[in-house]
C-alpha cells in the first residue's frame, strides 16, 4: 500500500514538473516586468537602418513597453536575419548598462538572442520609429551626417570636407572636433564624376540640418586654381539648380547644438556634369 502511495506521489511530482517545463516553454517570461522608470538614468535608441540614434525623453513610456516584453527559448540565429534592428541602451541607477534589441521574431539582451512574443516586440519597434518620425526628436549626431545627391533618379555620395563638430560627454561637458580638408578644386582625384540630363538635383542628408548656409560651385576648367571665382547656387530647401556643363559644388550646412549638444558646421563636395539635351 505504501509502495503504491509512493508511486502515485512520484507520478504527480513528475506530472507537475512536466507542466512547469511546458508552461515556461510556451508561456515564456518577462525579463523586464519589474523594471521601474526610476531605475533608468538615461536611455537612447538606435535604429538600423537608417543608423540614427535618438535620446529618449519619456522614460515612463519606454518602461511600459519593456514591462510587456516576453521571451522564450534562447536562439542566436537572429544574426542570420536581415531587417531593421531597434537597439535600446539603458544606463541604470546601479551604475550598470544594458543593451537590448527588438528584432522580431527575436529579442536580444546584451548580445544573447531569444525568441519573443510578436506583439510586445513589434510595439517596442513601432515606438522607436515613432520617435524617429517626430520632427522634435532629440537626435544624437556623433559626427557630420552623410549627404547623397539625387538627380535623374540616381543617387551618389558626396565627399565630406572641412567641419567643426561638437559632441556632448556623459558628464555634461562638450568636446569639439575640427577637421580640415583640401580646397574643393584640389579634390579632382577623390570626387565621383556624375553625369545627368536634369537641370536640378536634390540634397538628401542622413539627418536634416538646421539650415543650409551656402552653396557655391566652380567650373571644371579651374581644377587646382584657388584663385578662380565661385558662383552662388540657387536652392529651394533641398533642391538646387545645376549649372550647364561640368561643375564642382560645395554645400555648407549647419546642425544646431542647442537642444542635443551635438552638431556643428560641415562642408560637402561633389561634381556634376549636366549633359546637353539632344534635339
PDB file of C-alpha atoms in Angstrom:
ATOM      1  CA  UNK A   1       0.000   0.000   0.000  1.00  0.00           C
ATOM      2  CA  UNK A   2       2.783   2.378   0.966  1.00  0.00           C
ATOM      3  CA  UNK A   3       4.596   1.489  -2.247  1.00  0.00           C
ATOM      4  CA  UNK A   4       1.530   2.370  -4.337  1.00  0.00           C
ATOM      5  CA  UNK A   5       1.156   5.707  -2.499  1.00  0.00           C
ATOM      6  CA  UNK A   6       4.829   6.499  -3.157  1.00  0.00           C
ATOM      7  CA  UNK A   7       4.418   5.717  -6.862  1.00  0.00           C
ATOM      8  CA  UNK A   8       1.372   7.960  -7.045  1.00  0.00           C
ATOM      9  CA  UNK A   9       3.247  10.800  -5.321  1.00  0.00           C
ATOM     10  CA  UNK A  10       6.268  10.450  -7.624  1.00  0.00           C
ATOM     11  CA  UNK A  11       3.976  10.333 -10.672  1.00  0.00           C
ATOM     12  CA  UNK A  12       2.203  13.500  -9.530  1.00  0.00           C
ATOM     13  CA  UNK A  13       5.530  15.252  -8.942  1.00  0.00           C
ATOM     14  CA  UNK A  14       6.746  14.234 -12.401  1.00  0.00           C
ATOM     15  CA  UNK A  15       3.491  15.403 -13.946  1.00  0.00           C
ATOM     16  CA  UNK A  16       3.736  18.752 -12.158  1.00  0.00           C
ATOM     17  CA  UNK A  17       7.342  19.118 -13.287  1.00  0.00           C
ATOM     18  CA  UNK A  18       6.338  18.485 -16.902  1.00  0.00           C
ATOM     19  CA  UNK A  19       3.571  21.071 -16.604  1.00  0.00           C
ATOM     20  CA  UNK A  20       6.043  23.637 -15.255  1.00  0.00           C
ATOM     21  CA  UNK A  21       8.520  22.963 -18.078  1.00  0.00           C
ATOM     22  CA  UNK A  22       5.815  23.179 -20.733  1.00  0.00           C
ATOM     23  CA  UNK A  23       4.443  26.375 -19.196  1.00  0.00           C
ATOM     24  CA  UNK A  24       7.876  28.007 -19.182  1.00  0.00           C
ATOM     25  CA  UNK A  25       8.485  26.955 -22.781  1.00  0.00           C
ATOM     26  CA  UNK A  26       5.090  28.113 -24.036  1.00  0.00           C
ATOM     27  CA  UNK A  27       4.246  30.903 -21.620  1.00  0.00           C
ATOM     28  CA  UNK A  28       7.699  32.497 -21.709  1.00  0.00           C
ATOM     29  CA  UNK A  29       8.956  35.033 -19.192  1.00  0.00           C
ATOM     30  CA  UNK A  30       9.073  38.807 -18.854  1.00  0.00           C
ATOM     31  CA  UNK A  31      12.693  39.847 -18.180  1.00  0.00           C
ATOM     32  CA  UNK A  32      11.763  43.482 -17.506  1.00  0.00           C
ATOM     33  CA  UNK A  33       8.378  43.071 -15.826  1.00  0.00           C
ATOM     34  CA  UNK A  34       9.628  44.599 -12.551  1.00  0.00           C
ATOM     35  CA  UNK A  35      11.659  47.426 -14.125  1.00  0.00           C
ATOM     36  CA  UNK A  36      10.691  50.840 -12.761  1.00  0.00           C
ATOM     37  CA  UNK A  37      11.206  54.192 -14.549  1.00  0.00           C
ATOM     38  CA  UNK A  38      13.220  55.438 -11.563  1.00  0.00           C
ATOM     39  CA  UNK A  39      15.816  52.725 -12.241  1.00  0.00           C
ATOM     40  CA  UNK A  40      16.647  54.151 -15.683  1.00  0.00           C
ATOM     41  CA  UNK A  41      19.007  57.139 -15.517  1.00  0.00           C
ATOM     42  CA  UNK A  42      19.057  57.674 -19.292  1.00  0.00           C
ATOM     43  CA  UNK A  43      18.118  55.805 -22.457  1.00  0.00           C
ATOM     44  CA  UNK A  44      18.826  56.007 -26.164  1.00  0.00           C
ATOM     45  CA  UNK A  45      17.584  54.054 -29.162  1.00  0.00           C
ATOM     46  CA  UNK A  46      19.456  53.416 -32.403  1.00  0.00           C
ATOM     47  CA  UNK A  47      17.517  52.384 -35.486  1.00  0.00           C
ATOM     48  CA  UNK A  48      19.473  50.424 -38.089  1.00  0.00           C
ATOM     49  CA  UNK A  49      18.672  51.294 -40.816  1.00  0.00           C
ATOM     50  CA  UNK A  50      18.797  54.308 -41.037  1.00  0.00           C
ATOM     51  CA  UNK A  51      21.645  54.283 -38.446  1.00  0.00           C
ATOM     52  CA  UNK A  52      20.228  57.118 -36.343  1.00  0.00           C
ATOM     53  CA  UNK A  53      20.411  57.371 -32.539  1.00  0.00           C
ATOM     54  CA  UNK A  54      17.768  59.223 -30.524  1.00  0.00           C
ATOM     55  CA  UNK A  55      17.820  60.370 -26.906  1.00  0.00           C
ATOM     56  CA  UNK A  56      14.671  59.128 -25.160  1.00  0.00           C
ATOM     57  CA  UNK A  57      12.953  61.727 -23.009  1.00  0.00           C
ATOM     58  CA  UNK A  58       9.807  59.858 -21.895  1.00  0.00           C
ATOM     59  CA  UNK A  59      11.320  57.124 -19.716  1.00  0.00           C
ATOM     60  CA  UNK A  60       7.940  56.056 -18.285  1.00  0.00           C
ATOM     61  CA  UNK A  61       6.530  55.269 -21.726  1.00  0.00           C
ATOM     62  CA  UNK A  62       9.623  53.255 -22.637  1.00  0.00           C
ATOM     63  CA  UNK A  63       9.385  51.301 -19.365  1.00  0.00           C
ATOM     64  CA  UNK A  64       5.780  50.335 -20.088  1.00  0.00           C
ATOM     65  CA  UNK A  65       6.802  48.776 -23.395  1.00  0.00           C
ATOM     66  CA  UNK A  66       9.716  46.936 -21.779  1.00  0.00           C
ATOM     67  CA  UNK A  67       7.493  45.590 -18.987  1.00  0.00           C
ATOM     68  CA  UNK A  68       5.367  43.790 -21.605  1.00  0.00           C
ATOM     69  CA  UNK A  69       8.217  42.062 -23.482  1.00  0.00           C
ATOM     70  CA  UNK A  70       8.014  38.247 -23.403  1.00  0.00           C
ATOM     71  CA  UNK A  71      10.924  35.962 -24.311  1.00  0.00           C
ATOM     72  CA  UNK A  72      11.082  32.193 -24.808  1.00  0.00           C
ATOM     73  CA  UNK A  73      13.995  29.878 -25.530  1.00  0.00           C
ATOM     74  CA  UNK A  74      17.476  31.174 -26.284  1.00  0.00           C
ATOM     75  CA  UNK A  75      18.089  31.468 -30.030  1.00  0.00           C
ATOM     76  CA  UNK A  76      21.058  33.296 -31.543  1.00  0.00           C
ATOM     77  CA  UNK A  77      20.088  32.663 -35.160  1.00  0.00           C
ATOM     78  CA  UNK A  78      18.978  36.317 -35.326  1.00  0.00           C
ATOM     79  CA  UNK A  79      22.418  37.006 -36.846  1.00  0.00           C
ATOM     80  CA  UNK A  80      21.247  35.194 -39.992  1.00  0.00           C
ATOM     81  CA  UNK A  81      18.267  37.513 -40.495  1.00  0.00           C
ATOM     82  CA  UNK A  82      18.095  40.908 -42.208  1.00  0.00           C
ATOM     83  CA  UNK A  83      15.782  43.738 -41.291  1.00  0.00           C
ATOM     84  CA  UNK A  84      15.579  46.779 -39.081  1.00  0.00           C
ATOM     85  CA  UNK A  85      17.165  46.440 -35.672  1.00  0.00           C
ATOM     86  CA  UNK A  86      15.950  48.730 -32.887  1.00  0.00           C
ATOM     87  CA  UNK A  87      18.659  48.911 -30.222  1.00  0.00           C
ATOM     88  CA  UNK A  88      17.953  50.451 -26.811  1.00  0.00           C
ATOM     89  CA  UNK A  89      20.817  51.350 -24.462  1.00  0.00           C
ATOM     90  CA  UNK A  90      19.798  51.805 -20.832  1.00  0.00           C
ATOM     91  CA  UNK A  91      22.004  53.382 -18.159  1.00  0.00           C
ATOM     92  CA  UNK A  92      20.694  52.201 -14.807  1.00  0.00           C
ATOM     93  CA  UNK A  93      20.769  53.758 -11.374  1.00  0.00           C
ATOM     94  CA  UNK A  94      23.029  50.998 -10.001  1.00  0.00           C
ATOM     95  CA  UNK A  95      25.762  52.101 -12.420  1.00  0.00           C
ATOM     96  CA  UNK A  96      25.275  49.256 -14.889  1.00  0.00           C
ATOM     97  CA  UNK A  97      24.331  49.460 -18.544  1.00  0.00           C
ATOM     98  CA  UNK A  98      22.283  47.074 -20.650  1.00  0.00           C
ATOM     99  CA  UNK A  99      21.687  46.890 -24.398  1.00  0.00           C
ATOM    100  CA  UNK A 100      18.530  45.338 -25.791  1.00  0.00           C
ATOM    101  CA  UNK A 101      17.373  44.934 -29.368  1.00  0.00           C
ATOM    102  CA  UNK A 102      13.861  44.447 -30.697  1.00  0.00           C
ATOM    103  CA  UNK A 103      14.299  42.386 -33.859  1.00  0.00           C
ATOM    104  CA  UNK A 104      11.141  40.345 -34.487  1.00  0.00           C
ATOM    105  CA  UNK A 105      10.870  37.374 -34.121  1.00  0.00           C
ATOM    106  CA  UNK A 106      13.849  37.834 -31.761  1.00  0.00           C
ATOM    107  CA  UNK A 107      14.654  39.887 -28.701  1.00  0.00           C
ATOM    108  CA  UNK A 108      18.336  40.337 -27.876  1.00  0.00           C
ATOM    109  CA  UNK A 109      19.597  41.159 -24.369  1.00  0.00           C
ATOM    110  CA  UNK A 110      23.284  42.098 -24.069  1.00  0.00           C
ATOM    111  CA  UNK A 111      24.145  40.041 -27.130  1.00  0.00           C
ATOM    112  CA  UNK A 112      22.078  36.957 -26.246  1.00  0.00           C
ATOM    113  CA  UNK A 113      19.142  36.276 -28.550  1.00  0.00           C
ATOM    114  CA  UNK A 114      15.754  34.821 -27.613  1.00  0.00           C
ATOM    115  CA  UNK A 115      12.589  34.008 -29.497  1.00  0.00           C
ATOM    116  CA  UNK A 116       9.998  36.558 -28.484  1.00  0.00           C
ATOM    117  CA  UNK A 117       6.267  37.168 -28.412  1.00  0.00           C
ATOM    118  CA  UNK A 118       5.432  39.123 -31.552  1.00  0.00           C
ATOM    119  CA  UNK A 119       3.057  41.836 -30.302  1.00  0.00           C
ATOM    120  CA  UNK A 120       5.146  43.394 -27.461  1.00  0.00           C
ATOM    121  CA  UNK A 121       8.299  43.306 -29.580  1.00  0.00           C
ATOM    122  CA  UNK A 122       6.511  44.926 -32.504  1.00  0.00           C
ATOM    123  CA  UNK A 123       5.078  47.589 -30.203  1.00  0.00           C
ATOM    124  CA  UNK A 124       8.594  48.434 -28.999  1.00  0.00           C
ATOM    125  CA  UNK A 125       9.840  48.675 -32.588  1.00  0.00           C
ATOM    126  CA  UNK A 126       6.880  50.872 -33.580  1.00  0.00           C
ATOM    127  CA  UNK A 127       7.584  53.110 -30.586  1.00  0.00           C
ATOM    128  CA  UNK A 128      11.181  53.630 -31.750  1.00  0.00           C
ATOM    129  CA  UNK A 129      10.048  54.500 -35.287  1.00  0.00           C
ATOM    130  CA  UNK A 130       7.504  56.947 -33.877  1.00  0.00           C
ATOM    131  CA  UNK A 131      10.371  58.732 -32.146  1.00  0.00           C
ATOM    132  CA  UNK A 132      12.345  58.731 -35.400  1.00  0.00           C
ATOM    133  CA  UNK A 133       9.478  60.364 -37.306  1.00  0.00           C
ATOM    134  CA  UNK A 134       8.935  63.037 -34.653  1.00  0.00           C
ATOM    135  CA  UNK A 135      10.252  66.333 -36.024  1.00  0.00           C
ATOM    136  CA  UNK A 136      11.198  67.319 -32.466  1.00  0.00           C
ATOM    137  CA  UNK A 137      13.204  64.143 -31.845  1.00  0.00           C
ATOM    138  CA  UNK A 138      16.439  64.670 -29.929  1.00  0.00           C
ATOM    139  CA  UNK A 139      18.797  63.037 -32.437  1.00  0.00           C
ATOM    140  CA  UNK A 140      22.325  62.238 -31.293  1.00  0.00           C
ATOM    141  CA  UNK A 141      24.725  63.026 -34.137  1.00  0.00           C
ATOM    142  CA  UNK A 142      28.210  61.814 -33.220  1.00  0.00           C
ATOM    143  CA  UNK A 143      29.734  63.093 -36.474  1.00  0.00           C
ATOM    144  CA  UNK A 144      28.637  65.028 -39.568  1.00  0.00           C
ATOM    145  CA  UNK A 145      25.808  63.117 -41.288  1.00  0.00           C
ATOM    146  CA  UNK A 146      26.290  61.711 -44.757  1.00  0.00           C
ATOM    147  CA  UNK A 147      24.971  63.553 -47.795  1.00  0.00           C
ATOM    148  CA  UNK A 148      23.853  61.985 -51.064  1.00  0.00           C
ATOM    149  CA  UNK A 149      22.772  63.900 -54.139  1.00  0.00           C
ATOM    150  CA  UNK A 150      19.901  62.677 -56.292  1.00  0.00           C
ATOM    151  CA  UNK A 151      19.457  63.641 -59.923  1.00  0.00           C
ATOM    152  CA  UNK A 152      17.951  61.850 -62.897  1.00  0.00           C
ATOM    153  CA  UNK A 153      16.612  59.185 -60.462  1.00  0.00           C
ATOM    154  CA  UNK A 154      20.175  58.291 -59.427  1.00  0.00           C
ATOM    155  CA  UNK A 155      21.811  58.888 -56.043  1.00  0.00           C
ATOM    156  CA  UNK A 156      25.529  59.295 -55.441  1.00  0.00           C
ATOM    157  CA  UNK A 157      27.679  60.051 -52.405  1.00  0.00           C
ATOM    158  CA  UNK A 158      29.464  63.305 -51.714  1.00  0.00           C
ATOM    159  CA  UNK A 159      32.876  63.973 -50.175  1.00  0.00           C
ATOM    160  CA  UNK A 160      32.903  65.290 -46.596  1.00  0.00           C
ATOM    161  CA  UNK A 161      35.209  68.286 -46.397  1.00  0.00           C
ATOM    162  CA  UNK A 162      36.123  70.673 -43.592  1.00  0.00           C
ATOM    163  CA  UNK A 163      33.960  70.549 -40.471  1.00  0.00           C
ATOM    164  CA  UNK A 164      33.727  71.716 -36.863  1.00  0.00           C
ATOM    165  CA  UNK A 165      31.703  69.317 -34.721  1.00  0.00           C
ATOM    166  CA  UNK A 166      30.560  69.301 -31.097  1.00  0.00           C
ATOM    167  CA  UNK A 167      29.692  66.218 -29.031  1.00  0.00           C
ATOM    168  CA  UNK A 168      28.226  66.068 -25.539  1.00  0.00           C
ATOM    169  CA  UNK A 169      30.083  63.978 -22.968  1.00  0.00           C
ATOM    170  CA  UNK A 170      28.433  61.802 -20.310  1.00  0.00           C
ATOM    171  CA  UNK A 171      29.438  64.304 -17.598  1.00  0.00           C
ATOM    172  CA  UNK A 172      27.575  67.118 -19.353  1.00  0.00           C
ATOM    173  CA  UNK A 173      30.640  68.801 -20.850  1.00  0.00           C
ATOM    174  CA  UNK A 174      31.231  69.138 -24.582  1.00  0.00           C
ATOM    175  CA  UNK A 175      34.094  68.195 -26.894  1.00  0.00           C
ATOM    176  CA  UNK A 176      34.744  69.972 -30.180  1.00  0.00           C
ATOM    177  CA  UNK A 177      36.421  68.274 -33.127  1.00  0.00           C
ATOM    178  CA  UNK A 178      37.822  70.095 -36.146  1.00  0.00           C
ATOM    179  CA  UNK A 179      38.875  68.578 -39.448  1.00  0.00           C
ATOM    180  CA  UNK A 180      40.401  70.369 -42.407  1.00  0.00           C
ATOM    181  CA  UNK A 181      40.288  69.171 -45.995  1.00  0.00           C
ATOM    182  CA  UNK A 182      41.805  70.285 -49.284  1.00  0.00           C
ATOM    183  CA  UNK A 183      40.159  73.081 -51.248  1.00  0.00           C
ATOM    184  CA  UNK A 184      37.277  71.694 -53.393  1.00  0.00           C
ATOM    185  CA  UNK A 185      39.309  72.413 -56.535  1.00  0.00           C
ATOM    186  CA  UNK A 186      42.065  70.149 -55.214  1.00  0.00           C
ATOM    187  CA  UNK A 187      39.740  67.132 -54.903  1.00  0.00           C
ATOM    188  CA  UNK A 188      39.602  66.042 -58.534  1.00  0.00           C
ATOM    189  CA  UNK A 189      41.020  62.598 -57.727  1.00  0.00           C
ATOM    190  CA  UNK A 190      38.541  61.971 -54.876  1.00  0.00           C
ATOM    191  CA  UNK A 191      35.274  63.209 -56.354  1.00  0.00           C
ATOM    192  CA  UNK A 192      32.945  60.823 -58.148  1.00  0.00           C
ATOM    193  CA  UNK A 193      32.133  62.382 -61.511  1.00  0.00           C
ATOM    194  CA  UNK A 194      28.401  62.156 -62.092  1.00  0.00           C
ATOM    195  CA  UNK A 195      26.529  62.945 -65.310  1.00  0.00           C
ATOM    196  CA  UNK A 196      22.884  63.949 -65.552  1.00  0.00           C
ATOM    197  CA  UNK A 197      20.458  65.307 -68.100  1.00  0.00           C
ATOM    198  CA  UNK A 198      18.420  67.048 -65.393  1.00  0.00           C
ATOM    199  CA  UNK A 199      18.689  70.752 -64.514  1.00  0.00           C
ATOM    200  CA  UNK A 200      18.130  70.187 -60.785  1.00  0.00           C
ATOM    201  CA  UNK A 201      19.334  67.907 -58.014  1.00  0.00           C
ATOM    202  CA  UNK A 202      18.068  67.054 -54.521  1.00  0.00           C
ATOM    203  CA  UNK A 203      20.235  67.066 -51.407  1.00  0.00           C
ATOM    204  CA  UNK A 204      19.467  64.063 -49.209  1.00  0.00           C
ATOM    205  CA  UNK A 205      21.074  64.363 -45.747  1.00  0.00           C
ATOM    206  CA  UNK A 206      21.078  61.344 -43.414  1.00  0.00           C
ATOM    207  CA  UNK A 207      19.960  63.825 -40.737  1.00  0.00           C
ATOM    208  CA  UNK A 208      18.447  67.065 -41.963  1.00  0.00           C
ATOM    209  CA  UNK A 209      20.441  70.162 -40.972  1.00  0.00           C
ATOM    210  CA  UNK A 210      19.051  73.149 -39.108  1.00  0.00           C
ATOM    211  CA  UNK A 211      19.950  75.242 -42.134  1.00  0.00           C
ATOM    212  CA  UNK A 212      21.954  75.273 -45.355  1.00  0.00           C
ATOM    213  CA  UNK A 213      24.332  78.207 -45.072  1.00  0.00           C
ATOM    214  CA  UNK A 214      25.672  78.371 -48.596  1.00  0.00           C
ATOM    215  CA  UNK A 215      26.033  76.509 -51.897  1.00  0.00           C
ATOM    216  CA  UNK A 216      28.608  77.533 -54.470  1.00  0.00           C
ATOM    217  CA  UNK A 217      30.312  75.999 -57.483  1.00  0.00           C
ATOM    218  CA  UNK A 218      33.336  76.286 -59.787  1.00  0.00           C
ATOM    219  CA  UNK A 219      33.610  75.406 -63.460  1.00  0.00           C
ATOM    220  CA  UNK A 220      35.741  72.305 -64.014  1.00  0.00           C
ATOM    221  CA  UNK A 221      38.171  74.373 -66.116  1.00  0.00           C
ATOM    222  CA  UNK A 222      39.564  75.621 -62.801  1.00  0.00           C
ATOM    223  CA  UNK A 223      40.842  72.424 -61.179  1.00  0.00           C
ATOM    224  CA  UNK A 224      43.687  73.264 -58.735  1.00  0.00           C
ATOM    225  CA  UNK A 225      43.216  77.021 -59.244  1.00  0.00           C
ATOM    226  CA  UNK A 226      42.342  78.511 -55.859  1.00  0.00           C
ATOM    227  CA  UNK A 227      42.107  81.996 -57.352  1.00  0.00           C
ATOM    228  CA  UNK A 228      39.160  81.031 -59.550  1.00  0.00           C
ATOM    229  CA  UNK A 229      35.943  82.811 -58.663  1.00  0.00           C
ATOM    230  CA  UNK A 230      33.000  80.728 -57.475  1.00  0.00           C
ATOM    231  CA  UNK A 231      29.350  81.149 -58.398  1.00  0.00           C
ATOM    232  CA  UNK A 232      26.497  81.026 -55.902  1.00  0.00           C
ATOM    233  CA  UNK A 233      23.821  78.399 -56.466  1.00  0.00           C
ATOM    234  CA  UNK A 234      20.075  78.979 -56.179  1.00  0.00           C
ATOM    235  CA  UNK A 235      18.332  76.463 -53.926  1.00  0.00           C
ATOM    236  CA  UNK A 236      14.868  75.902 -52.505  1.00  0.00           C
ATOM    237  CA  UNK A 237      15.130  73.922 -49.275  1.00  0.00           C
ATOM    238  CA  UNK A 238      16.906  70.790 -50.563  1.00  0.00           C
ATOM    239  CA  UNK A 239      16.521  71.260 -54.314  1.00  0.00           C
ATOM    240  CA  UNK A 240      19.340  73.033 -56.151  1.00  0.00           C
ATOM    241  CA  UNK A 241      19.688  74.486 -59.637  1.00  0.00           C
ATOM    242  CA  UNK A 242      22.525  72.892 -61.624  1.00  0.00           C
ATOM    243  CA  UNK A 243      24.818  74.783 -63.986  1.00  0.00           C
ATOM    244  CA  UNK A 244      25.098  73.592 -67.616  1.00  0.00           C
ATOM    245  CA  UNK A 245      28.355  71.742 -68.181  1.00  0.00           C
ATOM    246  CA  UNK A 246      30.749  70.338 -65.567  1.00  0.00           C
ATOM    247  CA  UNK A 247      30.954  71.955 -62.124  1.00  0.00           C
ATOM    248  CA  UNK A 248      32.406  71.279 -58.674  1.00  0.00           C
ATOM    249  CA  UNK A 249      29.839  72.053 -55.966  1.00  0.00           C
ATOM    250  CA  UNK A 250      30.292  72.892 -52.293  1.00  0.00           C
ATOM    251  CA  UNK A 251      27.430  72.685 -49.780  1.00  0.00           C
ATOM    252  CA  UNK A 252      27.828  74.210 -46.306  1.00  0.00           C
ATOM    253  CA  UNK A 253      25.243  73.082 -43.742  1.00  0.00           C
ATOM    254  CA  UNK A 254      24.736  73.622 -40.012  1.00  0.00           C
ATOM    255  CA  UNK A 255      23.225  71.482 -37.235  1.00  0.00           C
ATOM    256  CA  UNK A 256      22.165  73.412 -34.136  1.00  0.00           C
ATOM    257  CA  UNK A 257      23.790  72.196 -30.898  1.00  0.00           C
ATOM    258  CA  UNK A 258      21.412  73.941 -28.506  1.00  0.00           C
ATOM    259  CA  UNK A 259      18.931  71.103 -27.981  1.00  0.00           C
ATOM    260  CA  UNK A 260      21.003  67.936 -28.063  1.00  0.00           C
ATOM    261  CA  UNK A 261      24.558  69.156 -27.531  1.00  0.00           C
ATOM    262  CA  UNK A 262      25.550  67.557 -30.850  1.00  0.00           C
ATOM    263  CA  UNK A 263      26.111  69.421 -34.107  1.00  0.00           C
ATOM    264  CA  UNK A 264      28.224  71.929 -35.946  1.00  0.00           C
ATOM    265  CA  UNK A 265      29.081  73.063 -39.472  1.00  0.00           C
ATOM    266  CA  UNK A 266      30.160  70.735 -42.279  1.00  0.00           C
ATOM    267  CA  UNK A 267      31.248  71.230 -45.904  1.00  0.00           C
ATOM    268  CA  UNK A 268      30.445  68.701 -48.652  1.00  0.00           C
ATOM    269  CA  UNK A 269      31.873  68.492 -52.185  1.00  0.00           C
ATOM    270  CA  UNK A 270      30.582  66.818 -55.336  1.00  0.00           C
ATOM    271  CA  UNK A 271      30.919  67.040 -59.123  1.00  0.00           C
ATOM    272  CA  UNK A 272      28.097  67.004 -61.677  1.00  0.00           C
ATOM    273  CA  UNK A 273      28.209  67.404 -65.416  1.00  0.00           C
ATOM    274  CA  UNK A 274      24.868  68.430 -66.909  1.00  0.00           C
ATOM    275  CA  UNK A 275      24.602  66.950 -70.388  1.00  0.00           C
ATOM    276  CA  UNK A 276      23.039  68.878 -73.231  1.00  0.00           C
ATOM    277  CA  UNK A 277      19.639  67.564 -74.275  1.00  0.00           C
ATOM    278  CA  UNK A 278      19.680  66.072 -77.759  1.00  0.00           C
ATOM    279  CA  UNK A 279      17.390  67.858 -80.170  1.00  0.00           C
TER     280      UNK A 279
END
